[in-house]
């Protein structure tokens, strides 16, 4: 496929401590912050950019440990200047922290997400509107490059989006961002969808309606922003 096969590489950008009040359990949880570098014949795409600078209250709340994005990209053999397109699953500070390193580079965000980010109380303004920023707003699903598609997956935020990558062998890989916090949660939601589709009597857990759209791509792998585990199907896709 062109001069480069489509390939996806995970980029480790540090971690933060989610306090017990947010985990639903008795203990805090240490969560990874992961970005993804997509090599494509049309260029290099970076999905999420890591943990940005925050105010003292947020720093104390989450206690983040950052791996500088240029250092992380260097390990993959690229620099920020090599990136042709940035896509953020959403614009919280732990997903768009490196955006100011990309003046002039198109940044793809859902219109609803950008509006929320500019509305206050959502993120940190200096990560959103910085000198040279160039947004490509999309409203809904859109193909960015051949075989590269953003799909709205609202829930964590109203403007959350995931990225579907069609690989050279025709199979799909989904970069789900924080559509679900973990691979296990995604798997539970898929099973809830399957049970509902097979007519299991209520009560059943609810699942997001966009799961139907992601399942239609029949992904062979689904990767996440805060979980290094990877979801893979156990057998032929259902539905």
PDB file of C-alpha atoms in Angstrom:
ATOM      1  CA  UNK A   1       0.000   0.000   0.000  1.00  0.00           C
ATOM      2  CA  UNK A   2       2.066   2.915  -1.227  1.00  0.00           C
ATOM      3  CA  UNK A   3       5.527   3.414   0.153  1.00  0.00           C
ATOM      4  CA  UNK A   4       4.488   2.662   3.720  1.00  0.00           C
ATOM      5  CA  UNK A   5       2.233  -0.052   5.062  1.00  0.00           C
ATOM      6  CA  UNK A   6      -0.373   1.160   7.532  1.00  0.00           C
ATOM      7  CA  UNK A   7       1.014   0.596  11.020  1.00  0.00           C
ATOM      8  CA  UNK A   8       0.037   1.682  14.518  1.00  0.00           C
ATOM      9  CA  UNK A   9       2.517   2.153  17.363  1.00  0.00           C
ATOM     10  CA  UNK A  10       1.653   2.813  20.996  1.00  0.00           C
ATOM     11  CA  UNK A  11       3.335   5.843  22.588  1.00  0.00           C
ATOM     12  CA  UNK A  12       3.740   5.857  26.392  1.00  0.00           C
ATOM     13  CA  UNK A  13       3.259   9.391  27.739  1.00  0.00           C
ATOM     14  CA  UNK A  14       3.252   8.706  31.462  1.00  0.00           C
ATOM     15  CA  UNK A  15       0.535   8.092  34.018  1.00  0.00           C
ATOM     16  CA  UNK A  16      -1.631   9.699  36.672  1.00  0.00           C
ATOM     17  CA  UNK A  17      -3.238   8.592  39.917  1.00  0.00           C
ATOM     18  CA  UNK A  18      -7.033   8.453  39.789  1.00  0.00           C
ATOM     19  CA  UNK A  19      -8.214   9.043  43.382  1.00  0.00           C
ATOM     20  CA  UNK A  20     -10.442   6.508  45.121  1.00  0.00           C
ATOM     21  CA  UNK A  21     -13.390   8.894  44.958  1.00  0.00           C
ATOM     22  CA  UNK A  22     -13.306   8.431  41.146  1.00  0.00           C
ATOM     23  CA  UNK A  23     -12.512   4.713  40.949  1.00  0.00           C
ATOM     24  CA  UNK A  24     -15.632   3.426  42.676  1.00  0.00           C
ATOM     25  CA  UNK A  25     -13.443   1.357  44.981  1.00  0.00           C
ATOM     26  CA  UNK A  26     -11.511   1.721  48.215  1.00  0.00           C
ATOM     27  CA  UNK A  27      -8.151   2.537  46.604  1.00  0.00           C
ATOM     28  CA  UNK A  28      -6.749   4.944  44.035  1.00  0.00           C
ATOM     29  CA  UNK A  29      -5.730   3.550  40.658  1.00  0.00           C
ATOM     30  CA  UNK A  30      -2.651   4.335  38.599  1.00  0.00           C
ATOM     31  CA  UNK A  31      -3.672   4.823  34.954  1.00  0.00           C
ATOM     32  CA  UNK A  32      -1.518   4.902  31.859  1.00  0.00           C
ATOM     33  CA  UNK A  33      -1.646   7.779  29.395  1.00  0.00           C
ATOM     34  CA  UNK A  34      -1.225   6.332  25.919  1.00  0.00           C
ATOM     35  CA  UNK A  35      -1.103   7.941  22.497  1.00  0.00           C
ATOM     36  CA  UNK A  36      -0.882   6.191  19.134  1.00  0.00           C
ATOM     37  CA  UNK A  37       1.258   6.919  16.095  1.00  0.00           C
ATOM     38  CA  UNK A  38      -0.335   5.856  12.806  1.00  0.00           C
ATOM     39  CA  UNK A  39       1.925   5.475   9.768  1.00  0.00           C
ATOM     40  CA  UNK A  40      -0.073   5.746   6.557  1.00  0.00           C
ATOM     41  CA  UNK A  41       0.817   6.332   2.900  1.00  0.00           C
ATOM     42  CA  UNK A  42      -0.616   9.842   3.268  1.00  0.00           C
ATOM     43  CA  UNK A  43       1.578  10.674   6.259  1.00  0.00           C
ATOM     44  CA  UNK A  44       1.960  10.370  10.016  1.00  0.00           C
ATOM     45  CA  UNK A  45      -1.043  10.764  12.305  1.00  0.00           C
ATOM     46  CA  UNK A  46      -0.820  11.163  16.074  1.00  0.00           C
ATOM     47  CA  UNK A  47      -3.857  10.170  18.121  1.00  0.00           C
ATOM     48  CA  UNK A  48      -3.693  12.123  21.424  1.00  0.00           C
ATOM     49  CA  UNK A  49      -0.688  14.054  22.706  1.00  0.00           C
ATOM     50  CA  UNK A  50      -0.321  13.394  26.430  1.00  0.00           C
ATOM     51  CA  UNK A  51      -0.652  15.238  29.726  1.00  0.00           C
ATOM     52  CA  UNK A  52      -0.612  19.013  29.648  1.00  0.00           C
ATOM     53  CA  UNK A  53       0.326  21.488  32.332  1.00  0.00           C
ATOM     54  CA  UNK A  54      -2.459  21.935  34.855  1.00  0.00           C
ATOM     55  CA  UNK A  55      -3.260  24.188  37.793  1.00  0.00           C
ATOM     56  CA  UNK A  56      -1.970  23.297  41.288  1.00  0.00           C
ATOM     57  CA  UNK A  57      -5.348  21.874  42.359  1.00  0.00           C
ATOM     58  CA  UNK A  58      -5.504  19.476  39.408  1.00  0.00           C
ATOM     59  CA  UNK A  59      -1.851  18.514  39.832  1.00  0.00           C
ATOM     60  CA  UNK A  60      -2.475  17.622  43.475  1.00  0.00           C
ATOM     61  CA  UNK A  61      -5.662  15.736  42.607  1.00  0.00           C
ATOM     62  CA  UNK A  62      -4.162  13.509  39.877  1.00  0.00           C
ATOM     63  CA  UNK A  63      -0.402  13.604  40.668  1.00  0.00           C
ATOM     64  CA  UNK A  64       0.586  13.098  37.015  1.00  0.00           C
ATOM     65  CA  UNK A  65       3.980  11.867  35.881  1.00  0.00           C
ATOM     66  CA  UNK A  66       4.687  12.986  32.343  1.00  0.00           C
ATOM     67  CA  UNK A  67       6.912  11.548  29.664  1.00  0.00           C
ATOM     68  CA  UNK A  68       7.752  14.425  27.308  1.00  0.00           C
ATOM     69  CA  UNK A  69       6.136  13.929  23.932  1.00  0.00           C
ATOM     70  CA  UNK A  70       9.288  14.761  21.907  1.00  0.00           C
ATOM     71  CA  UNK A  71      11.198  12.110  23.876  1.00  0.00           C
ATOM     72  CA  UNK A  72       8.445   9.543  23.331  1.00  0.00           C
ATOM     73  CA  UNK A  73       8.241  10.294  19.612  1.00  0.00           C
ATOM     74  CA  UNK A  74      12.027  10.113  19.292  1.00  0.00           C
ATOM     75  CA  UNK A  75      11.856   6.525  20.528  1.00  0.00           C
ATOM     76  CA  UNK A  76       9.616   5.875  17.520  1.00  0.00           C
ATOM     77  CA  UNK A  77      12.072   7.606  15.209  1.00  0.00           C
ATOM     78  CA  UNK A  78      10.046  10.768  14.566  1.00  0.00           C
ATOM     79  CA  UNK A  79       9.849  14.371  15.752  1.00  0.00           C
ATOM     80  CA  UNK A  80       6.800  16.613  16.280  1.00  0.00           C
ATOM     81  CA  UNK A  81       7.649  18.315  12.973  1.00  0.00           C
ATOM     82  CA  UNK A  82       7.149  14.970  11.188  1.00  0.00           C
ATOM     83  CA  UNK A  83       3.509  14.708  12.273  1.00  0.00           C
ATOM     84  CA  UNK A  84       1.058  15.557   9.476  1.00  0.00           C
ATOM     85  CA  UNK A  85      -2.213  15.272  11.394  1.00  0.00           C
ATOM     86  CA  UNK A  86      -3.220  15.264  15.069  1.00  0.00           C
ATOM     87  CA  UNK A  87      -6.473  13.718  16.268  1.00  0.00           C
ATOM     88  CA  UNK A  88      -7.659  14.094  19.864  1.00  0.00           C
ATOM     89  CA  UNK A  89     -10.261  11.684  21.180  1.00  0.00           C
ATOM     90  CA  UNK A  90     -11.316  14.600  23.407  1.00  0.00           C
ATOM     91  CA  UNK A  91      -9.774  17.735  24.827  1.00  0.00           C
ATOM     92  CA  UNK A  92      -9.222  17.005  28.512  1.00  0.00           C
ATOM     93  CA  UNK A  93      -5.729  18.003  29.635  1.00  0.00           C
ATOM     94  CA  UNK A  94      -4.409  14.434  29.711  1.00  0.00           C
ATOM     95  CA  UNK A  95      -5.218  13.901  26.029  1.00  0.00           C
ATOM     96  CA  UNK A  96      -4.334  17.226  24.390  1.00  0.00           C
ATOM     97  CA  UNK A  97      -1.359  18.274  26.522  1.00  0.00           C
ATOM     98  CA  UNK A  98       1.122  18.185  23.662  1.00  0.00           C
ATOM     99  CA  UNK A  99      -1.078  20.029  21.153  1.00  0.00           C
ATOM    100  CA  UNK A 100       0.851  23.324  21.511  1.00  0.00           C
ATOM    101  CA  UNK A 101       3.849  21.514  20.002  1.00  0.00           C
ATOM    102  CA  UNK A 102       1.961  21.432  16.686  1.00  0.00           C
ATOM    103  CA  UNK A 103       1.414  24.988  15.442  1.00  0.00           C
ATOM    104  CA  UNK A 104       0.176  24.877  11.869  1.00  0.00           C
ATOM    105  CA  UNK A 105      -0.527  21.138  11.979  1.00  0.00           C
ATOM    106  CA  UNK A 106      -4.211  20.293  11.494  1.00  0.00           C
ATOM    107  CA  UNK A 107      -5.866  19.066  14.712  1.00  0.00           C
ATOM    108  CA  UNK A 108      -9.082  17.115  14.214  1.00  0.00           C
ATOM    109  CA  UNK A 109     -11.775  17.588  16.850  1.00  0.00           C
ATOM    110  CA  UNK A 110     -15.515  17.240  16.929  1.00  0.00           C
ATOM    111  CA  UNK A 111     -17.313  20.593  16.812  1.00  0.00           C
ATOM    112  CA  UNK A 112     -19.159  19.712  20.024  1.00  0.00           C
ATOM    113  CA  UNK A 113     -15.890  18.938  21.818  1.00  0.00           C
ATOM    114  CA  UNK A 114     -14.177  22.133  20.748  1.00  0.00           C
ATOM    115  CA  UNK A 115     -17.200  24.161  21.838  1.00  0.00           C
ATOM    116  CA  UNK A 116     -17.143  22.479  25.257  1.00  0.00           C
ATOM    117  CA  UNK A 117     -13.391  23.047  25.582  1.00  0.00           C
ATOM    118  CA  UNK A 118     -13.855  26.763  24.858  1.00  0.00           C
ATOM    119  CA  UNK A 119     -16.837  27.030  27.169  1.00  0.00           C
ATOM    120  CA  UNK A 120     -14.852  26.835  30.396  1.00  0.00           C
ATOM    121  CA  UNK A 121     -14.543  24.199  33.110  1.00  0.00           C
ATOM    122  CA  UNK A 122     -13.636  21.474  30.628  1.00  0.00           C
ATOM    123  CA  UNK A 123      -9.893  21.771  30.130  1.00  0.00           C
ATOM    124  CA  UNK A 124      -7.098  24.361  30.188  1.00  0.00           C
ATOM    125  CA  UNK A 125      -7.443  27.217  27.732  1.00  0.00           C
ATOM    126  CA  UNK A 126      -3.736  27.429  26.835  1.00  0.00           C
ATOM    127  CA  UNK A 127      -3.881  23.831  25.546  1.00  0.00           C
ATOM    128  CA  UNK A 128      -6.776  24.674  23.213  1.00  0.00           C
ATOM    129  CA  UNK A 129      -6.058  28.073  21.678  1.00  0.00           C
ATOM    130  CA  UNK A 130      -2.348  28.687  21.261  1.00  0.00           C
ATOM    131  CA  UNK A 131      -0.298  30.552  18.635  1.00  0.00           C
ATOM    132  CA  UNK A 132      -0.578  28.843  15.266  1.00  0.00           C
ATOM    133  CA  UNK A 133      -3.357  26.445  16.256  1.00  0.00           C
ATOM    134  CA  UNK A 134      -5.232  25.028  13.279  1.00  0.00           C
ATOM    135  CA  UNK A 135      -8.356  22.994  13.918  1.00  0.00           C
ATOM    136  CA  UNK A 136     -10.175  20.827  11.434  1.00  0.00           C
ATOM    137  CA  UNK A 137     -13.617  20.571  12.975  1.00  0.00           C
ATOM    138  CA  UNK A 138     -15.832  17.639  12.088  1.00  0.00           C
ATOM    139  CA  UNK A 139     -19.429  17.038  13.070  1.00  0.00           C
ATOM    140  CA  UNK A 140     -20.032  13.322  13.140  1.00  0.00           C
ATOM    141  CA  UNK A 141     -18.246  10.621  11.210  1.00  0.00           C
ATOM    142  CA  UNK A 142     -15.582  11.584   8.676  1.00  0.00           C
ATOM    143  CA  UNK A 143     -12.892   9.914   6.596  1.00  0.00           C
ATOM    144  CA  UNK A 144      -9.595  11.735   7.171  1.00  0.00           C
ATOM    145  CA  UNK A 145      -7.403   9.697   4.835  1.00  0.00           C
ATOM    146  CA  UNK A 146      -8.247   6.545   2.858  1.00  0.00           C
ATOM    147  CA  UNK A 147      -9.091   3.900   5.450  1.00  0.00           C
ATOM    148  CA  UNK A 148      -8.747   6.329   8.387  1.00  0.00           C
ATOM    149  CA  UNK A 149     -12.068   7.409   9.884  1.00  0.00           C
ATOM    150  CA  UNK A 150     -13.215   9.260  12.995  1.00  0.00           C
ATOM    151  CA  UNK A 151     -16.412   7.965  14.583  1.00  0.00           C
ATOM    152  CA  UNK A 152     -18.273   9.845  17.334  1.00  0.00           C
ATOM    153  CA  UNK A 153     -18.285   7.871  20.590  1.00  0.00           C
ATOM    154  CA  UNK A 154     -19.879  10.305  23.084  1.00  0.00           C
ATOM    155  CA  UNK A 155     -20.181   9.485  26.742  1.00  0.00           C
ATOM    156  CA  UNK A 156     -17.024  10.461  28.580  1.00  0.00           C
ATOM    157  CA  UNK A 157     -17.556  13.825  26.883  1.00  0.00           C
ATOM    158  CA  UNK A 158     -20.264  14.854  24.431  1.00  0.00           C
ATOM    159  CA  UNK A 159     -17.680  15.307  21.684  1.00  0.00           C
ATOM    160  CA  UNK A 160     -15.578  12.201  22.242  1.00  0.00           C
ATOM    161  CA  UNK A 161     -14.435  10.434  19.075  1.00  0.00           C
ATOM    162  CA  UNK A 162     -12.598   7.219  18.231  1.00  0.00           C
ATOM    163  CA  UNK A 163     -10.407   6.431  15.239  1.00  0.00           C
ATOM    164  CA  UNK A 164     -10.921   3.451  12.947  1.00  0.00           C
ATOM    165  CA  UNK A 165      -7.817   2.328  11.050  1.00  0.00           C
ATOM    166  CA  UNK A 166      -8.248  -0.040   8.117  1.00  0.00           C
ATOM    167  CA  UNK A 167      -5.045  -2.055   7.785  1.00  0.00           C
ATOM    168  CA  UNK A 168      -3.425  -3.422   4.660  1.00  0.00           C
ATOM    169  CA  UNK A 169      -4.989  -6.861   5.097  1.00  0.00           C
ATOM    170  CA  UNK A 170      -8.462  -5.277   5.172  1.00  0.00           C
ATOM    171  CA  UNK A 171      -9.024  -5.726   8.904  1.00  0.00           C
ATOM    172  CA  UNK A 172      -9.905  -2.836  11.174  1.00  0.00           C
ATOM    173  CA  UNK A 173      -8.219  -1.603  14.321  1.00  0.00           C
ATOM    174  CA  UNK A 174      -9.997   0.882  16.603  1.00  0.00           C
ATOM    175  CA  UNK A 175      -8.261   3.503  18.716  1.00  0.00           C
ATOM    176  CA  UNK A 176     -11.046   3.980  21.234  1.00  0.00           C
ATOM    177  CA  UNK A 177      -9.483   6.667  23.402  1.00  0.00           C
ATOM    178  CA  UNK A 178     -11.578   6.936  26.540  1.00  0.00           C
ATOM    179  CA  UNK A 179     -14.790   5.705  24.962  1.00  0.00           C
ATOM    180  CA  UNK A 180     -14.369   3.062  27.661  1.00  0.00           C
ATOM    181  CA  UNK A 181     -11.800   3.295  30.432  1.00  0.00           C
ATOM    182  CA  UNK A 182     -10.623  -0.286  30.017  1.00  0.00           C
ATOM    183  CA  UNK A 183     -10.599  -3.138  27.536  1.00  0.00           C
ATOM    184  CA  UNK A 184     -12.688  -5.145  30.006  1.00  0.00           C
ATOM    185  CA  UNK A 185     -15.394  -2.466  30.122  1.00  0.00           C
ATOM    186  CA  UNK A 186     -15.514  -2.445  26.331  1.00  0.00           C
ATOM    187  CA  UNK A 187     -15.831  -6.229  26.314  1.00  0.00           C
ATOM    188  CA  UNK A 188     -18.649  -6.144  28.881  1.00  0.00           C
ATOM    189  CA  UNK A 189     -20.515  -3.598  26.757  1.00  0.00           C
ATOM    190  CA  UNK A 190     -20.150  -5.775  23.651  1.00  0.00           C
ATOM    191  CA  UNK A 191     -21.526  -8.765  25.557  1.00  0.00           C
ATOM    192  CA  UNK A 192     -24.452  -6.671  26.779  1.00  0.00           C
ATOM    193  CA  UNK A 193     -25.158  -5.756  23.160  1.00  0.00           C
ATOM    194  CA  UNK A 194     -24.923  -9.397  22.132  1.00  0.00           C
ATOM    195  CA  UNK A 195     -27.241 -10.535  24.910  1.00  0.00           C
ATOM    196  CA  UNK A 196     -29.801  -7.892  23.963  1.00  0.00           C
ATOM    197  CA  UNK A 197     -29.550  -8.908  20.308  1.00  0.00           C
ATOM    198  CA  UNK A 198     -30.089 -12.561  21.214  1.00  0.00           C
ATOM    199  CA  UNK A 199     -33.251 -11.729  23.129  1.00  0.00           C
ATOM    200  CA  UNK A 200     -32.047 -12.362  26.683  1.00  0.00           C
ATOM    201  CA  UNK A 201     -34.755 -11.155  29.044  1.00  0.00           C
ATOM    202  CA  UNK A 202     -34.153  -7.990  31.115  1.00  0.00           C
ATOM    203  CA  UNK A 203     -32.600  -6.771  33.240  1.00  0.00           C
ATOM    204  CA  UNK A 204     -29.510  -6.230  31.100  1.00  0.00           C
ATOM    205  CA  UNK A 205     -26.847  -3.535  31.369  1.00  0.00           C
ATOM    206  CA  UNK A 206     -27.177  -0.570  29.043  1.00  0.00           C
ATOM    207  CA  UNK A 207     -24.610   0.067  26.324  1.00  0.00           C
ATOM    208  CA  UNK A 208     -23.872   3.077  24.163  1.00  0.00           C
ATOM    209  CA  UNK A 209     -25.735   3.109  20.842  1.00  0.00           C
ATOM    210  CA  UNK A 210     -22.533   3.923  18.932  1.00  0.00           C
ATOM    211  CA  UNK A 211     -21.266   0.451  19.818  1.00  0.00           C
ATOM    212  CA  UNK A 212     -23.354  -0.790  16.887  1.00  0.00           C
ATOM    213  CA  UNK A 213     -21.329   1.407  14.550  1.00  0.00           C
ATOM    214  CA  UNK A 214     -17.951   0.288  15.912  1.00  0.00           C
ATOM    215  CA  UNK A 215     -19.019  -3.357  15.750  1.00  0.00           C
ATOM    216  CA  UNK A 216     -19.948  -2.890  12.091  1.00  0.00           C
ATOM    217  CA  UNK A 217     -16.241  -2.420  11.313  1.00  0.00           C
ATOM    218  CA  UNK A 218     -15.601  -5.901  12.785  1.00  0.00           C
ATOM    219  CA  UNK A 219     -12.413  -4.731  14.520  1.00  0.00           C
ATOM    220  CA  UNK A 220      -9.719  -7.291  15.208  1.00  0.00           C
ATOM    221  CA  UNK A 221      -8.114  -5.109  17.904  1.00  0.00           C
ATOM    222  CA  UNK A 222      -9.375  -2.216  20.032  1.00  0.00           C
ATOM    223  CA  UNK A 223      -6.878  -0.090  21.958  1.00  0.00           C
ATOM    224  CA  UNK A 224      -7.444   2.460  24.712  1.00  0.00           C
ATOM    225  CA  UNK A 225      -6.001   5.678  26.127  1.00  0.00           C
ATOM    226  CA  UNK A 226      -5.770   4.613  29.773  1.00  0.00           C
ATOM    227  CA  UNK A 227      -5.397   0.842  29.537  1.00  0.00           C
ATOM    228  CA  UNK A 228      -2.486  -1.040  27.965  1.00  0.00           C
ATOM    229  CA  UNK A 229      -4.695  -4.127  27.601  1.00  0.00           C
ATOM    230  CA  UNK A 230      -6.022  -4.791  24.109  1.00  0.00           C
ATOM    231  CA  UNK A 231      -9.496  -6.086  23.310  1.00  0.00           C
ATOM    232  CA  UNK A 232      -9.604  -8.842  20.697  1.00  0.00           C
ATOM    233  CA  UNK A 233     -12.621 -10.877  19.604  1.00  0.00           C
ATOM    234  CA  UNK A 234     -13.031 -14.375  20.992  1.00  0.00           C
ATOM    235  CA  UNK A 235     -14.515 -15.683  17.768  1.00  0.00           C
ATOM    236  CA  UNK A 236     -16.482 -14.621  14.703  1.00  0.00           C
ATOM    237  CA  UNK A 237     -18.168 -11.251  15.157  1.00  0.00           C
ATOM    238  CA  UNK A 238     -21.843 -11.405  16.050  1.00  0.00           C
ATOM    239  CA  UNK A 239     -24.175  -8.926  14.442  1.00  0.00           C
TER     240      UNK A 239
END
